[in-house]
Tab-separated table of C-alpha atoms in Angstrom:
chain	number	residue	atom	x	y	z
A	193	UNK	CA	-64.371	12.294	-29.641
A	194	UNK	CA	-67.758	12.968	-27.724
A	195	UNK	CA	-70.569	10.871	-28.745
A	196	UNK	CA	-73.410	13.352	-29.384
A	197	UNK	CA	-76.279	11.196	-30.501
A	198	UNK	CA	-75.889	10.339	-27.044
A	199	UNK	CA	-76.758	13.098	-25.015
A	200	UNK	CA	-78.884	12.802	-21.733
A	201	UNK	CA	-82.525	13.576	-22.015
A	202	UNK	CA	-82.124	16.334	-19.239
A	203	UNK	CA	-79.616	17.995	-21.841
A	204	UNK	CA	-81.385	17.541	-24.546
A	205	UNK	CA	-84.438	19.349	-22.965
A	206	UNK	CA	-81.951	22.458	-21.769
A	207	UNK	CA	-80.760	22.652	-25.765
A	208	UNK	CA	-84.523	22.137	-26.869
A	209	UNK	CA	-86.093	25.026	-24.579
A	210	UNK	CA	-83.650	27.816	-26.501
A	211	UNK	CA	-84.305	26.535	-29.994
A	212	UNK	CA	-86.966	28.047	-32.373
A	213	UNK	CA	-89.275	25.853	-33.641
A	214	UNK	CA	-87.356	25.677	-37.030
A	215	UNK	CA	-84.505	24.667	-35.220
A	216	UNK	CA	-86.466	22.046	-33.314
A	217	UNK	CA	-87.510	20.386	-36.118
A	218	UNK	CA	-84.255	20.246	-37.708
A	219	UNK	CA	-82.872	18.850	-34.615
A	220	UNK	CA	-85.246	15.879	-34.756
A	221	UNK	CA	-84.021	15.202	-37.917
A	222	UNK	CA	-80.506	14.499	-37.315
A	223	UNK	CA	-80.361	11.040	-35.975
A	224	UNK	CA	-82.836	8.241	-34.675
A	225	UNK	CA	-81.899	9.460	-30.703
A	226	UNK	CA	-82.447	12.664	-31.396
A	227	UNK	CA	-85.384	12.332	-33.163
A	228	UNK	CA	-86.789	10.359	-29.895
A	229	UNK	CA	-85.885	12.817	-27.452
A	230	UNK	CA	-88.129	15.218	-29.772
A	231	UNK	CA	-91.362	12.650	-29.457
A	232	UNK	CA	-91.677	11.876	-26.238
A	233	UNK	CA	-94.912	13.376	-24.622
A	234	UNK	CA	-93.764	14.384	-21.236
A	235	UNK	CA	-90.953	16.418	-22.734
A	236	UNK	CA	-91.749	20.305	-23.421
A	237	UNK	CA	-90.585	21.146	-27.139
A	238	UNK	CA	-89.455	24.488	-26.250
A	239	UNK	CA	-89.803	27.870	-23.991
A	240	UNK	CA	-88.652	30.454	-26.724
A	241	UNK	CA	-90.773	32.757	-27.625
A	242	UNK	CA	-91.320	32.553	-31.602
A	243	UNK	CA	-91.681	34.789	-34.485
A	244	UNK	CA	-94.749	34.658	-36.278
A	245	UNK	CA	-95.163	32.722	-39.276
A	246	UNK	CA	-96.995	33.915	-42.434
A	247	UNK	CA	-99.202	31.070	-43.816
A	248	UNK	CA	-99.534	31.593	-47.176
A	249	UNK	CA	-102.203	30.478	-49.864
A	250	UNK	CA	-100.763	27.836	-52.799
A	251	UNK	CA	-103.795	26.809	-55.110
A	252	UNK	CA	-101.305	24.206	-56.573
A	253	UNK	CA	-99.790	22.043	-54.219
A	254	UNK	CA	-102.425	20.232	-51.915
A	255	UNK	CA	-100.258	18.553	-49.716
A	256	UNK	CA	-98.139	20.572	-48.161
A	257	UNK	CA	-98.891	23.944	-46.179
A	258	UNK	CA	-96.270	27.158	-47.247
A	259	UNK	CA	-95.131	29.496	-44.866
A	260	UNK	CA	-92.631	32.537	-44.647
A	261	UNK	CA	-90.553	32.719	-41.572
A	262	UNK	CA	-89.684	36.078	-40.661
A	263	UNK	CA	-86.885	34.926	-38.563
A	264	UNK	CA	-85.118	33.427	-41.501
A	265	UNK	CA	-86.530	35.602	-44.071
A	266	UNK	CA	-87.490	32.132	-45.969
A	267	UNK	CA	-90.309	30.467	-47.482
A	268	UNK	CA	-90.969	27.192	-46.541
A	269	UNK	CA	-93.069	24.061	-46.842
A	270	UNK	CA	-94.612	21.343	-44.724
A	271	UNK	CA	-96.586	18.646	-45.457
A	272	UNK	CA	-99.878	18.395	-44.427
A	273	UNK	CA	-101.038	15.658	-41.814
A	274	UNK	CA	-102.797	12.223	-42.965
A	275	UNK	CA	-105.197	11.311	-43.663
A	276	UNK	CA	-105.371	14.383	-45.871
A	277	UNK	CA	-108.064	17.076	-46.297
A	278	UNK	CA	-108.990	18.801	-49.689
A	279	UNK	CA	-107.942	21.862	-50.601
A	280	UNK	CA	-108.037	24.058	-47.899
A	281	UNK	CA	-108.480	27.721	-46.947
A	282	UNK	CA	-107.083	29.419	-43.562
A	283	UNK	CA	-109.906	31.572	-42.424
A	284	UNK	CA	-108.119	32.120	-38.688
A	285	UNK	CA	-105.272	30.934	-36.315
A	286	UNK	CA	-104.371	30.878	-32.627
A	287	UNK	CA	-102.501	29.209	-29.890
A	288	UNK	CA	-100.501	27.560	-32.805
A	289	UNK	CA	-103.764	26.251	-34.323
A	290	UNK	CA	-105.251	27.202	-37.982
A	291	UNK	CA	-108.815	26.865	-38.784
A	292	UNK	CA	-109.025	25.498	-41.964
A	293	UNK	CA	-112.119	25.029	-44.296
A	294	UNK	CA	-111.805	22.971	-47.487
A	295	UNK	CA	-113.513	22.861	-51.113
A	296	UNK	CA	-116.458	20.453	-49.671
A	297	UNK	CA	-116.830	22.863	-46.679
A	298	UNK	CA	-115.762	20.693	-44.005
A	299	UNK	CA	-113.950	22.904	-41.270
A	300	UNK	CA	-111.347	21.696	-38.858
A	301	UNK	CA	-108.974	22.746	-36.278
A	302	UNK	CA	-105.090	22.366	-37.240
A	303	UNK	CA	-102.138	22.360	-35.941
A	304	UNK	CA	-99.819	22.013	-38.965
A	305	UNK	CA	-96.814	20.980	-36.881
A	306	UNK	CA	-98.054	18.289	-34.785
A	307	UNK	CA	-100.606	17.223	-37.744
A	308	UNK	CA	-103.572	17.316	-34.852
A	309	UNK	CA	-106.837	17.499	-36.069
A	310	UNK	CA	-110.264	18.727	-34.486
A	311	UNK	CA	-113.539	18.952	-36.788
A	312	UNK	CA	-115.686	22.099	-36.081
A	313	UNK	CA	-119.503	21.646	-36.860
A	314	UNK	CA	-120.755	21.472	-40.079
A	315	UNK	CA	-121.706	24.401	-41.873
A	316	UNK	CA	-124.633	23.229	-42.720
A	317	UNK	CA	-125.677	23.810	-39.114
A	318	UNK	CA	-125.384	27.815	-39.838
A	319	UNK	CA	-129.160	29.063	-39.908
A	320	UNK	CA	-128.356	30.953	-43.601
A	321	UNK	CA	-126.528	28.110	-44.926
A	322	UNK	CA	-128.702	24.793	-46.521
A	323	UNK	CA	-127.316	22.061	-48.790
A	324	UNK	CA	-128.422	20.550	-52.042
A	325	UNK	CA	-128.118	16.480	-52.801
A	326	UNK	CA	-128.053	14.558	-55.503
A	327	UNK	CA	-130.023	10.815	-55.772
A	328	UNK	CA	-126.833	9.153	-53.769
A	329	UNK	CA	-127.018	11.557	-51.108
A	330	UNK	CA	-123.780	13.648	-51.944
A	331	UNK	CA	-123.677	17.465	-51.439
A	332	UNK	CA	-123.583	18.866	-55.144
A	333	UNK	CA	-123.732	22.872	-54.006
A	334	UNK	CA	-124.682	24.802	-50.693
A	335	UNK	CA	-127.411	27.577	-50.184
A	336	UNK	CA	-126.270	31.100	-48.684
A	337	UNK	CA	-129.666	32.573	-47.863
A	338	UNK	CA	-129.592	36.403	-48.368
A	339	UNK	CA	-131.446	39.061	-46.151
A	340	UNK	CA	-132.164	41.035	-49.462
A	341	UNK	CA	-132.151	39.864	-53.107
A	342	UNK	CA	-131.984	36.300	-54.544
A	343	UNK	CA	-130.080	33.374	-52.139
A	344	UNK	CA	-126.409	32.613	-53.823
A	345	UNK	CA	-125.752	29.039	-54.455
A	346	UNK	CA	-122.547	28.663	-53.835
A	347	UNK	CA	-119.655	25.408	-53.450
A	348	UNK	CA	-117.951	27.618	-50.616
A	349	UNK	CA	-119.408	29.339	-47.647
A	350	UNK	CA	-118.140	32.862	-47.446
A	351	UNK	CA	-116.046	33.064	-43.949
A	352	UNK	CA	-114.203	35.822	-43.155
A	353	UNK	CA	-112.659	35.712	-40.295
A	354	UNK	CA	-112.401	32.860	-37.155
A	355	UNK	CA	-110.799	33.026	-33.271
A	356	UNK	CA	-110.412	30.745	-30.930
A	357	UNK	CA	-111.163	30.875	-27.388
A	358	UNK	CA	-108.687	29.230	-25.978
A	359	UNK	CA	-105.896	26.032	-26.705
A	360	UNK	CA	-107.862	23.735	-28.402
A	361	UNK	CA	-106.635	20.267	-27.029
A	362	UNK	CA	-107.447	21.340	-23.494
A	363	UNK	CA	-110.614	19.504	-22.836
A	364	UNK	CA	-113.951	20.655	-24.887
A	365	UNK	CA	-113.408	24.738	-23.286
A	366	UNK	CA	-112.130	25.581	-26.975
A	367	UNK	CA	-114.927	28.169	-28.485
A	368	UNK	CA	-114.518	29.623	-31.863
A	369	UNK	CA	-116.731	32.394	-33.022
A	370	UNK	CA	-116.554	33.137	-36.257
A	371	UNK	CA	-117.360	36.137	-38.487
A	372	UNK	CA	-119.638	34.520	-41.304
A	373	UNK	CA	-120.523	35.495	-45.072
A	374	UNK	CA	-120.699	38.666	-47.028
A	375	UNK	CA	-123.220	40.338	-44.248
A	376	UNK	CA	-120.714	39.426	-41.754
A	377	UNK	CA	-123.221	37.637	-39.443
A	378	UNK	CA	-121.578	36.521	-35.831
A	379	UNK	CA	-121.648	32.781	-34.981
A	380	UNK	CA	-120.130	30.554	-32.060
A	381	UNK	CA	-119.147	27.005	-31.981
A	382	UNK	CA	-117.352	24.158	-29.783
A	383	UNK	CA	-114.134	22.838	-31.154
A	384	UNK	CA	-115.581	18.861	-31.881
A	385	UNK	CA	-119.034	20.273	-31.495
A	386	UNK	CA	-122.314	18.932	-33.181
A	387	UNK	CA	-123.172	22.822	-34.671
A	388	UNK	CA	-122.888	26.807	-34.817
A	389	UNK	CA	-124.899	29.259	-32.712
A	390	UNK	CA	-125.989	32.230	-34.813
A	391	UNK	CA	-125.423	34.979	-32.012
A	392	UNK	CA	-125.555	38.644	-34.058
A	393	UNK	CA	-127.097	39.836	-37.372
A	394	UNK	CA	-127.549	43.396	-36.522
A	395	UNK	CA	-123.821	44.991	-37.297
A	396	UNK	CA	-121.307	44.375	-39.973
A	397	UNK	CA	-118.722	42.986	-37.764
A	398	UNK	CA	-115.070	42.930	-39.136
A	399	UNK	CA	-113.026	41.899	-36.073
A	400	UNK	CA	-112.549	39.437	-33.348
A	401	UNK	CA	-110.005	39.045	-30.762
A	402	UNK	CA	-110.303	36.938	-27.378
A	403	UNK	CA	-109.091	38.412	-24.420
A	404	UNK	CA	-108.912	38.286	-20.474
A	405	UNK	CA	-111.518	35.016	-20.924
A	406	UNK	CA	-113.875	37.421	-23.036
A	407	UNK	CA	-114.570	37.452	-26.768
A	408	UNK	CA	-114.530	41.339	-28.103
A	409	UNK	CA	-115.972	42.124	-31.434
A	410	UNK	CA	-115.720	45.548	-33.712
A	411	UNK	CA	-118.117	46.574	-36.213
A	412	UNK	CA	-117.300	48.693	-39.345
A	413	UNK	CA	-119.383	51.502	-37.677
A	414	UNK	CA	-117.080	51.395	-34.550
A	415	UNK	CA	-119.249	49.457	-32.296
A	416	UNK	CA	-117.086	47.734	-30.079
A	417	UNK	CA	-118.777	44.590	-27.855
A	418	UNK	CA	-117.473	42.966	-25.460
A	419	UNK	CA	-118.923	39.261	-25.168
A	420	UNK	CA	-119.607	37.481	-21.206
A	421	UNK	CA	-119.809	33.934	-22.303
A	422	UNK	CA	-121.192	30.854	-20.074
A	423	UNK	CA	-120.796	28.390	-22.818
A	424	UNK	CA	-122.767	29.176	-26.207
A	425	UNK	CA	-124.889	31.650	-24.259
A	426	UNK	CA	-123.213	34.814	-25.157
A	427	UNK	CA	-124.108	38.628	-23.263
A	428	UNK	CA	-122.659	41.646	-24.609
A	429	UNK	CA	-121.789	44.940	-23.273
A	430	UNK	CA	-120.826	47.942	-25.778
A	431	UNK	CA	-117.979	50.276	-25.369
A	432	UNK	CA	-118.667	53.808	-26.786
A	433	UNK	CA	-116.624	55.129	-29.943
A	434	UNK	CA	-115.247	58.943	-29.089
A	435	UNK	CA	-113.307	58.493	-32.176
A	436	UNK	CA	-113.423	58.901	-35.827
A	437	UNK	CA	-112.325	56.690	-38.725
A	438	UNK	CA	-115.769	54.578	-38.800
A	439	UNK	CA	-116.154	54.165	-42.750
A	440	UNK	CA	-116.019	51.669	-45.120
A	441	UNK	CA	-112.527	52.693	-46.875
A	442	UNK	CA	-110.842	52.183	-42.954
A	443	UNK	CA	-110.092	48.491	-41.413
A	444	UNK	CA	-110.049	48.029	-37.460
A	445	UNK	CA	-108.195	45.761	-36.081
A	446	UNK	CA	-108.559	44.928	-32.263
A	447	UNK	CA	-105.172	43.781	-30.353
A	448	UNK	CA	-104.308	43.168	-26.971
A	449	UNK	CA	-101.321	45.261	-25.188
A	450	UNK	CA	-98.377	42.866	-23.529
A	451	UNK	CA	-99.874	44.267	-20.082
A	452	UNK	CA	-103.319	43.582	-21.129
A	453	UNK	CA	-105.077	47.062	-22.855
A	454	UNK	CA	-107.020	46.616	-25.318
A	455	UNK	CA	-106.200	48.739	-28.640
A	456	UNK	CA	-107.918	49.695	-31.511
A	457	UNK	CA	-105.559	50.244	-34.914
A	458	UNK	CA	-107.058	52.220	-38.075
A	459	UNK	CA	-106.235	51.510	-40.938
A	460	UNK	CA	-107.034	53.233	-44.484
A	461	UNK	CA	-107.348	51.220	-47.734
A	462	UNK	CA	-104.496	52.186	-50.013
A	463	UNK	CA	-106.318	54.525	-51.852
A	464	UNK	CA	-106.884	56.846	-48.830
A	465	UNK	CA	-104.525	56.173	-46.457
A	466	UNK	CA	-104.198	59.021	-44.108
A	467	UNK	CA	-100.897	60.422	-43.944
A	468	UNK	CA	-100.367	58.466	-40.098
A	469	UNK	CA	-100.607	55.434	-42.117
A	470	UNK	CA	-101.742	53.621	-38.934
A	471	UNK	CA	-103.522	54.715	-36.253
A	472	UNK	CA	-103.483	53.453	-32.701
A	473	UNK	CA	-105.727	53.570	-29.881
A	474	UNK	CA	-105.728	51.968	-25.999
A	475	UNK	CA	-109.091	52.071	-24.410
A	476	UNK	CA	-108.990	53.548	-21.163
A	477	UNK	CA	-111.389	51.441	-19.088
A	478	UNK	CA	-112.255	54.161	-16.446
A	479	UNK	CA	-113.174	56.769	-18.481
A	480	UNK	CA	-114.841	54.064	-21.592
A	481	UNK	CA	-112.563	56.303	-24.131
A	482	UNK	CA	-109.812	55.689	-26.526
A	483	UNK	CA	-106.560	57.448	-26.631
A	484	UNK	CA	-103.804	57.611	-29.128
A	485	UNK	CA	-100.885	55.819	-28.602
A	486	UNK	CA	-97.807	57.515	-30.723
A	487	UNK	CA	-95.245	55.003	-29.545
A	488	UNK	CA	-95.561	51.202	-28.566
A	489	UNK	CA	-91.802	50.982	-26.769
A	490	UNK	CA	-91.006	47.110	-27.341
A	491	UNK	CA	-93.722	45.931	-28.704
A	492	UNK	CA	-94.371	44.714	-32.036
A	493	UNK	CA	-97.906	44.289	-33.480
A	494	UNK	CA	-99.092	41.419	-36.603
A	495	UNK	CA	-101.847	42.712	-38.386
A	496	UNK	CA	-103.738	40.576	-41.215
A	497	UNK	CA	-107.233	39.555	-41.941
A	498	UNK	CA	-107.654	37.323	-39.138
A	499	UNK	CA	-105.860	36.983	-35.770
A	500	UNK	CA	-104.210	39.898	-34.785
A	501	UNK	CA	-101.195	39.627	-31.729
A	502	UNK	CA	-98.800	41.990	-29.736
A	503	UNK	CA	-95.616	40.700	-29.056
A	504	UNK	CA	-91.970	41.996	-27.462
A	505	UNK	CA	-89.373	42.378	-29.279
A	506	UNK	CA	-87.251	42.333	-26.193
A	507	UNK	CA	-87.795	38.905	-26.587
A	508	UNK	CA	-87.091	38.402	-30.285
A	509	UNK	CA	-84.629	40.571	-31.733
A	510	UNK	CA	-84.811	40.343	-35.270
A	511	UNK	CA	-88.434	42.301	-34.547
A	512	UNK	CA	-88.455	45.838	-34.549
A	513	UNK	CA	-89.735	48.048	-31.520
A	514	UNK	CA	-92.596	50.058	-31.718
A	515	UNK	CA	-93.838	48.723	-35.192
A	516	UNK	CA	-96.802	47.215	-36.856
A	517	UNK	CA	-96.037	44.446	-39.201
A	518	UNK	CA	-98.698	43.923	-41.836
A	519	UNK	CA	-99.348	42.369	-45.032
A	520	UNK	CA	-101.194	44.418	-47.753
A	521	UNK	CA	-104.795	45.330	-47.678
A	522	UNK	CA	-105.771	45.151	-51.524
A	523	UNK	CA	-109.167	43.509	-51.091
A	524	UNK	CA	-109.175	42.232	-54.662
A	525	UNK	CA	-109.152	38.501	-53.693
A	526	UNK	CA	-109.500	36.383	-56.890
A	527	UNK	CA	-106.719	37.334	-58.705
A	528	UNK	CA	-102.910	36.529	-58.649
A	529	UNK	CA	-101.087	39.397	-57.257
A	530	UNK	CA	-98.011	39.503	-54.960
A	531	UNK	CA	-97.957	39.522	-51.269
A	532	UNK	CA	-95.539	42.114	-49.539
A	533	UNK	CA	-95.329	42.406	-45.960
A	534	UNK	CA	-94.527	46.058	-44.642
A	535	UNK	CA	-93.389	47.138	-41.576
A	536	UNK	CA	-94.746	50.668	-40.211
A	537	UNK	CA	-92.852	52.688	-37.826
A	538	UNK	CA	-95.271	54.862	-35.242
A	539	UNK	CA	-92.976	56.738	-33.911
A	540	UNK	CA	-91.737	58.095	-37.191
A	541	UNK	CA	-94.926	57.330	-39.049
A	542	UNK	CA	-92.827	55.749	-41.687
A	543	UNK	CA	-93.469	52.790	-43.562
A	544	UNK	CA	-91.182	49.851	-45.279
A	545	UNK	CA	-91.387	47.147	-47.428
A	546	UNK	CA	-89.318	44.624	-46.226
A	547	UNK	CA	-90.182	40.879	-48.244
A	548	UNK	CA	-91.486	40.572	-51.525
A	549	UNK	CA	-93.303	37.634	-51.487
A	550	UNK	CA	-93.539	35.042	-55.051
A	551	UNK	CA	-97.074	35.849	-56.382
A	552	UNK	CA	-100.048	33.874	-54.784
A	553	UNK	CA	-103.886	33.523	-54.838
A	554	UNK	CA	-104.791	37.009	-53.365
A	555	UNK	CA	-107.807	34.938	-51.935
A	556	UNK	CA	-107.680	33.048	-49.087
A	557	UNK	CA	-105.559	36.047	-47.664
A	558	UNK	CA	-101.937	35.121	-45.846
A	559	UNK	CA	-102.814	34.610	-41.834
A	560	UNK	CA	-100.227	35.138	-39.335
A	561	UNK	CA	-99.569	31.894	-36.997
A	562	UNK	CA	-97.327	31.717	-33.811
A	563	UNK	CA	-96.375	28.219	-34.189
A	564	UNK	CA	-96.334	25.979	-30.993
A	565	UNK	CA	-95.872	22.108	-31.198
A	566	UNK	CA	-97.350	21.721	-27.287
């Protein structure tokens, strides 16, 4: 009888590059060679492409981080790396990496399967936010400083949304710029960085996505910016709007194509939603103008309130073609309510609910994260 706890390494990388991550993990787990095949550095964890997970908020259990897999149609948990962090809230995700912010307001960079930690600067170093001590020197409350009206002392900084530039353990190039507060200021920082660059007050901004090596940024008035950066120092160019659907009751989202357009999806709140459900754009760079897509072939788009992605579901099956996956838009964050994730159809302009989630927090909102233990 073969001996399987004994299997080359050159095998076991073969088996490993055709797992999903799940199945990576639970391969590590079986026995003490396995399980050292899986750790050693030079050795590539695997090639698959992966479904996305949906990180979920759990205001009870601090240690571990819950997710749903859409591949196994599962919730699951994971415990969080040492040494441990507060309570924290997911305010973005990227290249396998969440960016995490916990109830003192320290912010880091995670990657919740390898347990790798980054700090991001302290928010204290955002121009609208100052800090209040006591007589041992401890932070007792922060100070959001408000264009109009009275300042809002506050224990949590109001972030809405956070991308990053780039894989963050790849020397210091890692930039995340981050869409800060109720006025939905624009700021930029380094991943292990000393503090954030305020870089836009002017618009309401409500999305960020970074693509072809250039940050691009939508406001809820349409203005679309795309951002030449040399470091911190940020220049931006504007693309025109020749469309509609620029009012407060519609969400943008900005997405990148699988052969590199740019698109623009509309969405209404649930109270309006326009009988398309979903509306998508590609900018055509030529002309500066956006025109409607009615079918995206094999891709599959994630929508949520932070990182938005396109992937091909040639290359996962248990994705649908030409759909948007999304999770609901109800922007009443702090309450319990449940979480469903639907699926819309273009083509047919048709929409599902697939997973009915246990109820959760409503606030932070679920984030989508392509996990990746490289």
């Amino acid at each position: 009888m073969a001996d399987w706890s004994k299997l080359s390494i050159d095998i076991s990388s073969l088996i490993h590059g055709e797992l999903s991550v799940l199945d990576y993990i639970r391969v590590g787990a079986v026995c003490k060679q396995w399980n050292f095949a899986c750790k050693l550095k030079y050795h590539c964890p695997t090639k698959k492409p992966q479904s996305p997970w949906l990180v979920l908020p759990d205001e009870c259990d601090t240690t571990t981080i819950k997710f749903f897999s859409i591949l196994e149609k599962k919730t699951y948990k994971i415990p969080c790396p040492e040494p441990m962090i507060h309570r924290r809230a997911y305010i973005g995700s990227g290249h396998g990496w969440l960016v995490t912010v916990n109830d003192t307001c320290s912010m880091h960079l995670l990657n919740p399967l390898t347990g790798a930690q980054i700090p991001l600067p302290p928010v204290t170093t955002l121009p609208f936010v100052s800090a209040h001590h006591n007589s041992h020197g401890q932070i007792i409350e922060f100070v959001v400083e408000v264009p109009y009206g009275a300042n809002i002392i506050s224990t949590l900084v109001f972030s809405f949304k956070a991308v990053l530039s780039a894989v963050p353990d790849v020397g210091d190039n890692c930039l995340i710029m981050m869409i800060c507060n109720n006025w939905k200021h624009l700021v930029i920082g380094r991943a292990g960085g000393e503090a954030w660059k305020c870089i836009s007050i002017y618009h309401h901004y409500t999305n960020i996505i970074h693509r072809k090596g250039k940050f691009h940024t939508i406001s809820d008035t349409g203005i679309v910016k795309v951002w030449e950066h040399d470091g911190l120092f940020l220049r931006p160019k504007i693309i025109k709007s020749n469309i509609r659907y620029f009012l407060n009751q519609f969400m943008h989202y900005l997405v990148e194509s699988l052969d590199g357009n740019l698109l623009l999806i509309v969405r209404a709140q649930e109270e309006i939603k326009p009988s398309d459900g979903f509306l998508v754009f590609s900018l055509d760079e030529q002309e500066q103008k956006w025109k409607k897509v009615n079918n995206l072939h094999e891709q599959t788009l994630f929508l949520g309130y932070n990182h938005s992605v396109c992937l091909s579901a040639a290359n996962l099956p248990e994705l649908q073609h030409s759909c948007i996956y999304s999770t609901n838009n109800k922007l009443l964050y702090f309450q319990h309510g449940s979480h469903d994730m639907e699926i819309f159809y273009l083509k047919e302009k048709k929409t599902r609910r697939i997973y009915h989630l246990e109820r959760h927090l409503n606030w932070p909102p679920p984030i989508w994260l392509t996990p990746s233990l490289s």
